[in-house]
Short mmCIF file of C-alpha atoms in Angstrom, two decimals:
data_model
loop_
_atom_site.label_atom_id
_atom_site.label_comp_id
_atom_site.label_asym_id
_atom_site.label_seq_id
_atom_site.Cartn_x
_atom_site.Cartn_y
_atom_site.Cartn_z
CA UNK A 1 39.04 101.67 14.80
CA UNK A 2 36.87 104.05 16.80
CA UNK A 3 35.95 105.91 13.61
CA UNK A 4 34.95 102.73 11.80
CA UNK A 5 32.75 101.52 14.66
CA UNK A 6 31.13 104.96 14.84
CA UNK A 7 30.33 104.86 11.14
CA UNK A 8 28.79 101.37 11.45
CA UNK A 9 26.57 102.53 14.30
CA UNK A 10 25.45 105.51 12.26
CA UNK A 11 24.58 103.25 9.33
CA UNK A 12 22.45 101.00 11.55
CA UNK A 13 20.57 103.92 13.08
CA UNK A 14 19.93 105.47 9.70
CA UNK A 15 18.12 102.44 8.18
CA UNK A 16 14.75 103.32 6.67
CA UNK A 17 15.81 106.84 5.77
CA UNK A 18 16.82 108.10 2.37
CA UNK A 19 20.31 107.43 1.08
CA UNK A 20 20.92 111.08 0.40
CA UNK A 21 20.14 112.13 3.97
CA UNK A 22 22.35 109.33 5.35
CA UNK A 23 25.26 110.41 3.21
CA UNK A 24 24.92 114.03 4.26
CA UNK A 25 24.71 113.07 7.96
CA UNK A 26 27.85 110.98 7.66
CA UNK A 27 29.66 113.82 6.00
CA UNK A 28 28.57 116.22 8.73
CA UNK A 29 29.66 113.92 11.54
CA UNK A 30 32.96 113.10 9.82
CA UNK A 31 33.58 116.80 9.38
CA UNK A 32 32.82 117.34 13.09
CA UNK A 33 35.23 114.60 14.12
CA UNK A 34 37.96 115.99 11.92
CA UNK A 35 37.36 119.53 13.13
CA UNK A 36 37.44 118.57 16.82
CA UNK A 37 40.62 116.49 16.42
CA UNK A 38 42.29 119.25 14.48
CA UNK A 39 41.32 121.77 17.15
CA UNK A 40 42.81 119.62 19.93
CA UNK A 41 46.04 119.11 17.98
CA UNK A 42 46.31 122.79 17.24
CA UNK A 43 45.77 123.65 20.91
CA UNK A 44 48.54 121.28 21.98
CA UNK A 45 50.93 122.76 19.43
CA UNK A 46 50.00 126.37 20.31
CA UNK A 47 48.93 127.07 16.73
CA UNK A 48 46.37 129.84 16.21
CA UNK A 49 43.11 128.38 14.95
CA UNK A 50 39.78 129.81 13.93
CA UNK A 51 36.20 128.62 14.36
CA UNK A 52 34.61 126.81 11.44
CA UNK A 53 32.13 128.79 9.39
CA UNK A 54 29.26 126.67 10.71
CA UNK A 55 29.59 126.31 14.51
CA UNK A 56 26.52 124.10 14.58
CA UNK A 57 28.68 121.27 13.29
CA UNK A 58 30.29 121.03 16.73
CA UNK A 59 27.04 120.78 18.64
CA UNK A 60 26.35 117.59 20.63
CA UNK A 61 24.74 114.73 18.70
CA UNK A 62 23.22 111.34 19.56
CA UNK A 63 24.90 108.01 18.82
CA UNK A 64 22.90 104.94 19.89
CA UNK A 65 21.01 107.11 22.34
CA UNK A 66 24.23 108.47 23.99
CA UNK A 67 24.98 112.20 23.89
CA UNK A 68 28.51 112.86 22.59
CA UNK A 69 29.83 116.43 22.92
CA UNK A 70 32.24 117.61 20.26
CA UNK A 71 33.69 114.07 19.93
CA UNK A 72 36.76 115.18 21.93
CA UNK A 73 37.25 116.27 25.52
CA UNK A 74 39.73 119.00 24.69
CA UNK A 75 37.93 120.50 21.74
CA UNK A 76 35.56 122.59 23.82
CA UNK A 77 38.36 124.33 25.69
CA UNK A 78 40.71 124.64 22.77
CA UNK A 79 39.77 128.23 22.11
CA UNK A 80 40.12 129.40 25.73
CA UNK A 81 43.31 131.43 25.99
CA UNK A 82 43.65 130.68 29.73
CA UNK A 83 44.03 126.97 29.03
CA UNK A 84 46.36 127.19 26.05
CA UNK A 85 50.10 127.23 27.01
CA UNK A 86 51.96 130.22 25.67
CA UNK A 87 55.54 129.36 24.83
CA UNK A 88 56.57 132.96 24.32
CA UNK A 89 55.43 134.01 27.79
CA UNK A 90 57.18 131.00 29.32
CA UNK A 91 60.39 132.04 27.58
CA UNK A 92 60.08 135.58 28.91
CA UNK A 93 59.50 134.40 32.50
CA UNK A 94 62.28 131.84 32.35
CA UNK A 95 64.73 134.18 34.04
CA UNK A 96 62.35 134.78 36.96
CA UNK A 97 62.39 131.10 37.95
CA UNK A 98 65.60 130.14 39.74
CA UNK A 99 66.46 126.52 40.40
CA UNK A 100 69.34 126.64 42.88
CA UNK A 101 71.10 123.57 44.20
CA UNK A 102 72.13 123.45 47.82
CA UNK A 103 75.61 124.82 48.34
CA UNK A 104 78.11 123.49 50.83
CA UNK A 105 80.48 126.34 51.77
CA UNK A 106 83.59 125.05 53.54
CA UNK A 107 85.54 127.55 55.61
CA UNK A 108 89.09 126.54 56.42
CA UNK A 109 90.33 127.73 59.79
CA UNK A 110 94.04 128.48 60.24
CA UNK A 111 96.16 125.42 60.87
CA UNK A 112 97.79 126.93 63.96
CA UNK A 113 94.71 128.73 65.25
CA UNK A 114 95.27 127.27 68.73
CA UNK A 115 98.45 129.37 69.07
CA UNK A 116 96.76 132.69 68.36
CA UNK A 117 96.61 135.18 71.20
CA UNK A 118 92.96 134.88 72.24
CA UNK A 119 92.59 131.05 72.05
CA UNK A 120 95.93 130.52 73.75
CA UNK A 121 95.06 132.97 76.54
CA UNK A 122 91.70 131.27 77.18
CA UNK A 123 93.31 127.83 77.20
CA UNK A 124 96.01 128.96 79.64
CA UNK A 125 93.50 130.62 81.97
CA UNK A 126 91.26 127.56 82.00
CA UNK A 127 94.19 125.20 82.66
CA UNK A 128 95.63 127.24 85.54
CA UNK A 129 92.23 127.63 87.16
CA UNK A 130 91.64 123.90 86.87
CA UNK A 131 94.74 123.01 88.89
CA UNK A 132 95.09 126.00 91.21
CA UNK A 133 91.50 126.42 92.36
CA UNK A 134 91.60 123.24 94.53
CA UNK A 135 94.53 124.75 96.46
CA UNK A 136 92.40 127.59 97.85
CA UNK A 137 89.77 125.24 99.19
CA UNK A 138 88.74 126.23 102.72
CA UNK A 139 89.25 123.50 105.29
CA UNK A 140 87.17 123.68 108.51
CA UNK A 141 89.04 123.67 111.81
CA UNK A 142 89.64 120.27 113.37
CA UNK A 143 87.98 119.67 116.75
CA UNK A 144 89.11 117.18 119.41
CA UNK A 145 86.94 114.73 121.40
CA UNK A 146 86.18 117.30 124.12
CA UNK A 147 84.59 119.64 121.52
CA UNK A 148 87.34 122.17 122.03
CA UNK A 149 88.85 123.74 119.00
CA UNK A 150 92.58 123.38 118.74
CA UNK A 151 94.27 126.67 119.26
CA UNK A 152 97.14 126.01 116.89
CA UNK A 153 96.00 124.62 113.55
CA UNK A 154 98.30 122.23 111.79
CA UNK A 155 100.35 123.95 109.15
CA UNK A 156 100.32 122.40 105.70
CA UNK A 157 102.92 122.82 103.02
CA UNK A 158 101.30 123.98 99.78
CA UNK A 159 102.98 122.67 96.65
CA UNK A 160 102.72 125.29 93.91
CA UNK A 161 105.16 123.70 91.49
CA UNK A 162 103.17 120.53 90.70
CA UNK A 163 99.98 122.39 89.65
CA UNK A 164 102.12 124.61 87.45
CA UNK A 165 103.60 121.60 85.66
CA UNK A 166 100.15 120.05 85.30
CA UNK A 167 98.80 123.28 83.88
CA UNK A 168 101.56 123.41 81.27
CA UNK A 169 100.87 119.80 80.31
CA UNK A 170 97.18 120.58 79.93
CA UNK A 171 97.95 123.57 77.71
CA UNK A 172 100.15 121.41 75.48
CA UNK A 173 97.42 118.76 75.26
CA UNK A 174 94.67 121.18 74.28
CA UNK A 175 96.73 123.07 71.71
CA UNK A 176 97.91 119.77 70.23
CA UNK A 177 94.33 118.48 70.02
CA UNK A 178 93.16 121.64 68.21
CA UNK A 179 96.09 121.46 65.77
CA UNK A 180 95.43 117.79 65.02
CA UNK A 181 91.78 118.63 64.45
CA UNK A 182 92.77 121.21 61.84
CA UNK A 183 94.84 118.54 60.10
CA UNK A 184 91.88 116.12 60.18
CA UNK A 185 89.64 118.82 58.70
CA UNK A 186 91.97 119.22 55.74
CA UNK A 187 92.13 115.46 55.27
CA UNK A 188 88.32 115.31 55.33
CA UNK A 189 88.07 118.01 52.65
CA UNK A 190 90.62 116.20 50.50
CA UNK A 191 89.33 112.62 50.80
CA UNK A 192 85.61 112.97 51.62
CA UNK A 193 82.84 114.31 49.45
CA UNK A 194 82.04 118.01 49.61
CA UNK A 195 78.71 117.32 51.32
CA UNK A 196 80.24 115.11 54.02
CA UNK A 197 83.15 117.50 54.58
CA UNK A 198 80.70 120.35 55.05
CA UNK A 199 78.76 118.33 57.65
CA UNK A 200 81.97 117.64 59.58
CA UNK A 201 83.26 121.21 59.45
CA UNK A 202 80.17 123.41 59.72
CA UNK A 203 79.38 125.60 62.72
CA UNK A 204 76.94 123.62 64.85
CA UNK A 205 75.51 126.66 66.67
CA UNK A 206 74.67 128.44 63.42
CA UNK A 207 73.15 125.24 62.07
CA UNK A 208 70.93 124.94 65.16
CA UNK A 209 69.81 128.55 64.68
CA UNK A 210 68.86 127.82 61.06
CA UNK A 211 66.95 124.69 62.06
CA UNK A 212 65.00 126.63 64.70
CA UNK A 213 63.49 128.83 61.96
CA UNK A 214 61.97 125.87 60.09
CA UNK A 215 59.17 125.34 62.59
CA UNK A 216 59.66 121.59 62.97
CA UNK A 217 58.32 119.60 65.96
CA UNK A 218 60.34 119.56 69.18
CA UNK A 219 61.36 115.91 68.96
CA UNK A 220 62.48 116.30 65.34
CA UNK A 221 64.39 119.48 66.16
CA UNK A 222 66.14 117.71 69.07
CA UNK A 223 67.09 114.79 66.82
CA UNK A 224 68.44 116.99 64.04
CA UNK A 225 70.49 119.16 66.39
CA UNK A 226 71.88 116.07 68.17
CA UNK A 227 72.85 114.49 64.86
CA UNK A 228 74.48 117.69 63.63
CA UNK A 229 76.40 118.06 66.91
CA UNK A 230 77.56 114.45 66.67
CA UNK A 231 79.02 115.09 63.23
CA UNK A 232 80.51 118.47 64.06
CA UNK A 233 82.01 117.26 67.36
CA UNK A 234 83.44 114.01 65.96
CA UNK A 235 86.72 115.41 64.62
CA UNK A 236 87.47 117.14 67.93
CA UNK A 237 86.89 113.92 69.88
CA UNK A 238 89.08 111.94 67.47
CA UNK A 239 91.85 114.55 67.81
CA UNK A 240 91.69 114.37 71.62
CA UNK A 241 91.78 110.58 71.46
CA UNK A 242 94.89 110.69 69.25
CA UNK A 243 96.63 113.00 71.72
CA UNK A 244 95.72 110.68 74.59
CA UNK A 245 97.15 107.69 72.71
CA UNK A 246 100.39 109.57 72.02
CA UNK A 247 100.71 110.41 75.72
CA UNK A 248 100.00 106.79 76.72
CA UNK A 249 102.57 105.46 74.25
CA UNK A 250 105.16 107.90 75.57
CA UNK A 251 104.34 106.96 79.16
CA UNK A 252 104.66 103.18 78.71
CA UNK A 253 107.30 102.79 76.00
CA UNK A 254 109.50 105.90 75.76
CA UNK A 255 109.76 107.49 79.19
CA UNK A 256 112.45 105.95 81.41
CA UNK A 257 111.78 105.50 85.10
CA UNK A 258 114.71 105.68 87.43
CA UNK A 259 113.04 103.73 90.19
CA UNK A 260 113.75 100.04 89.65
CA UNK A 261 110.57 99.00 91.45
CA UNK A 262 108.38 100.86 88.90
CA UNK A 263 109.86 99.15 85.88
CA UNK A 264 107.58 96.65 84.20
CA UNK A 265 108.23 93.92 81.77
CA UNK A 266 107.48 94.45 78.13
CA UNK A 267 104.36 92.26 78.25
CA UNK A 268 103.04 94.20 81.21
CA UNK A 269 103.63 97.50 79.43
CA UNK A 270 101.75 96.28 76.37
CA UNK A 271 98.87 95.10 78.55
CA UNK A 272 98.67 98.46 80.33
CA UNK A 273 98.85 100.33 77.04
CA UNK A 274 95.94 98.39 75.52
CA UNK A 275 93.98 98.88 78.71
CA UNK A 276 94.56 102.62 78.33
CA UNK A 277 93.38 102.44 74.71
CA UNK A 278 90.22 100.59 75.76
CA UNK A 279 89.45 102.94 78.63
CA UNK A 280 90.11 106.12 76.62
CA UNK A 281 88.01 104.92 73.69
CA UNK A 282 85.00 104.30 75.94
CA UNK A 283 85.39 107.63 77.73
CA UNK A 284 85.76 109.71 74.57
CA UNK A 285 82.88 107.88 72.90
CA UNK A 286 80.67 108.63 75.89
CA UNK A 287 81.72 112.29 75.70
CA UNK A 288 80.66 112.43 72.05
CA UNK A 289 77.31 110.74 72.68
CA UNK A 290 76.36 112.76 75.75
CA UNK A 291 77.56 116.00 74.15
CA UNK A 292 75.19 115.35 71.23
CA UNK A 293 72.28 114.55 73.56
CA UNK A 294 72.97 117.59 75.74
CA UNK A 295 73.22 119.85 72.70
CA UNK A 296 69.79 118.73 71.49
CA UNK A 297 68.24 119.33 74.91
CA UNK A 298 69.91 122.72 75.33
CA UNK A 299 68.80 123.82 71.85
CA UNK A 300 65.17 123.41 72.94
CA UNK A 301 65.71 126.35 75.32
CA UNK A 302 67.92 128.46 73.02
CA UNK A 303 69.11 127.46 69.55
CA UNK A 304 72.72 128.68 69.76
CA UNK A 305 73.65 129.39 73.39
CA UNK A 306 71.63 126.46 74.72
CA UNK A 307 73.23 124.16 72.17
CA UNK A 308 76.73 125.25 73.22
CA UNK A 309 76.02 124.93 76.95
CA UNK A 310 74.35 121.54 76.54
CA UNK A 311 77.21 120.25 74.42
CA UNK A 312 79.82 121.38 76.97
CA UNK A 313 77.96 119.89 79.92
CA UNK A 314 77.42 116.61 78.08
CA UNK A 315 81.09 116.47 77.14
CA UNK A 316 82.12 116.82 80.78
CA UNK A 317 79.44 114.55 82.24
CA UNK A 318 79.85 111.71 79.73
CA UNK A 319 82.97 110.06 81.24
CA UNK A 320 81.63 110.33 84.82
CA UNK A 321 78.33 108.76 83.84
CA UNK A 322 79.99 105.88 82.01
CA UNK A 323 82.30 105.24 84.98
CA UNK A 324 79.31 105.02 87.33
CA UNK A 325 77.56 102.63 84.95
CA UNK A 326 80.62 100.38 84.73
CA UNK A 327 80.95 100.38 88.50
CA UNK A 328 77.31 99.35 88.90
CA UNK A 329 77.85 96.52 86.43
CA UNK A 330 81.12 95.53 88.14
CA UNK A 331 83.12 96.04 84.99
CA UNK A 332 86.61 97.44 84.68
CA UNK A 333 87.34 100.55 82.71
#
């Protein structure tokens, strides 16, 4: 349609002139249109082309007083080698362009890693220090009303057997929690997607170190580290919660008390058990939340060590903070 309208305009502008000159002008312009279109098509197809014998045919001409250059926008640049795509060069450089998808490497830790020498030694040392350090607390001497110090301090009997039993129980709890976590990791790999399993199992400290190299803003870095810590710490919190529920079930339904006054009815035992479930769920959830927040804050000071210290402090402070909040609100936990 554009060609027909162009021819009609040329016929109108050529009135009064000789028929021979009009015919020759139409042939020239038609040849120019065909040459420019052919040049554009050849450039798109990467076909070698040559200039026509009369380059003046491609010079700008006037149509109804409007200057039209080459009748095609791409005809003028068709012969520039920098603008023509070269398929052979693209094929040669194809190997230099690598399109890699993000990989999610999953490293399985040993199922009974908690019973290895180093982890078991650290767990035992921490448990014994937790229960035996309060026994060496220094008590100031007691003074009477006359501000005279008593010459003979009151002797106290130190029970060393109870802290030992408590330490053994704590060791069993921690090793059981780590073993259950290893089982949950294998279940996550089997039932979850590879991407989600990698998020649950990856090393949070190494991830924080990688995020620190991206140069993101502080608030975004804190949010990403907190979210990563929440995912990476979730399986450990769930494993500890499962161990706590097993202990509570054993305490209320399996263990037999020999003192008749301590026996409870079945309904009372069920009520106490569900209260333990409710209280433990809130405490472990607060540990997970505050550990994530603390990890993000600590990572602002140091990506790996700060993240680990912040996560540990948040894990310990979470239950105490939630207890204070519930006491202020006069709620039971």
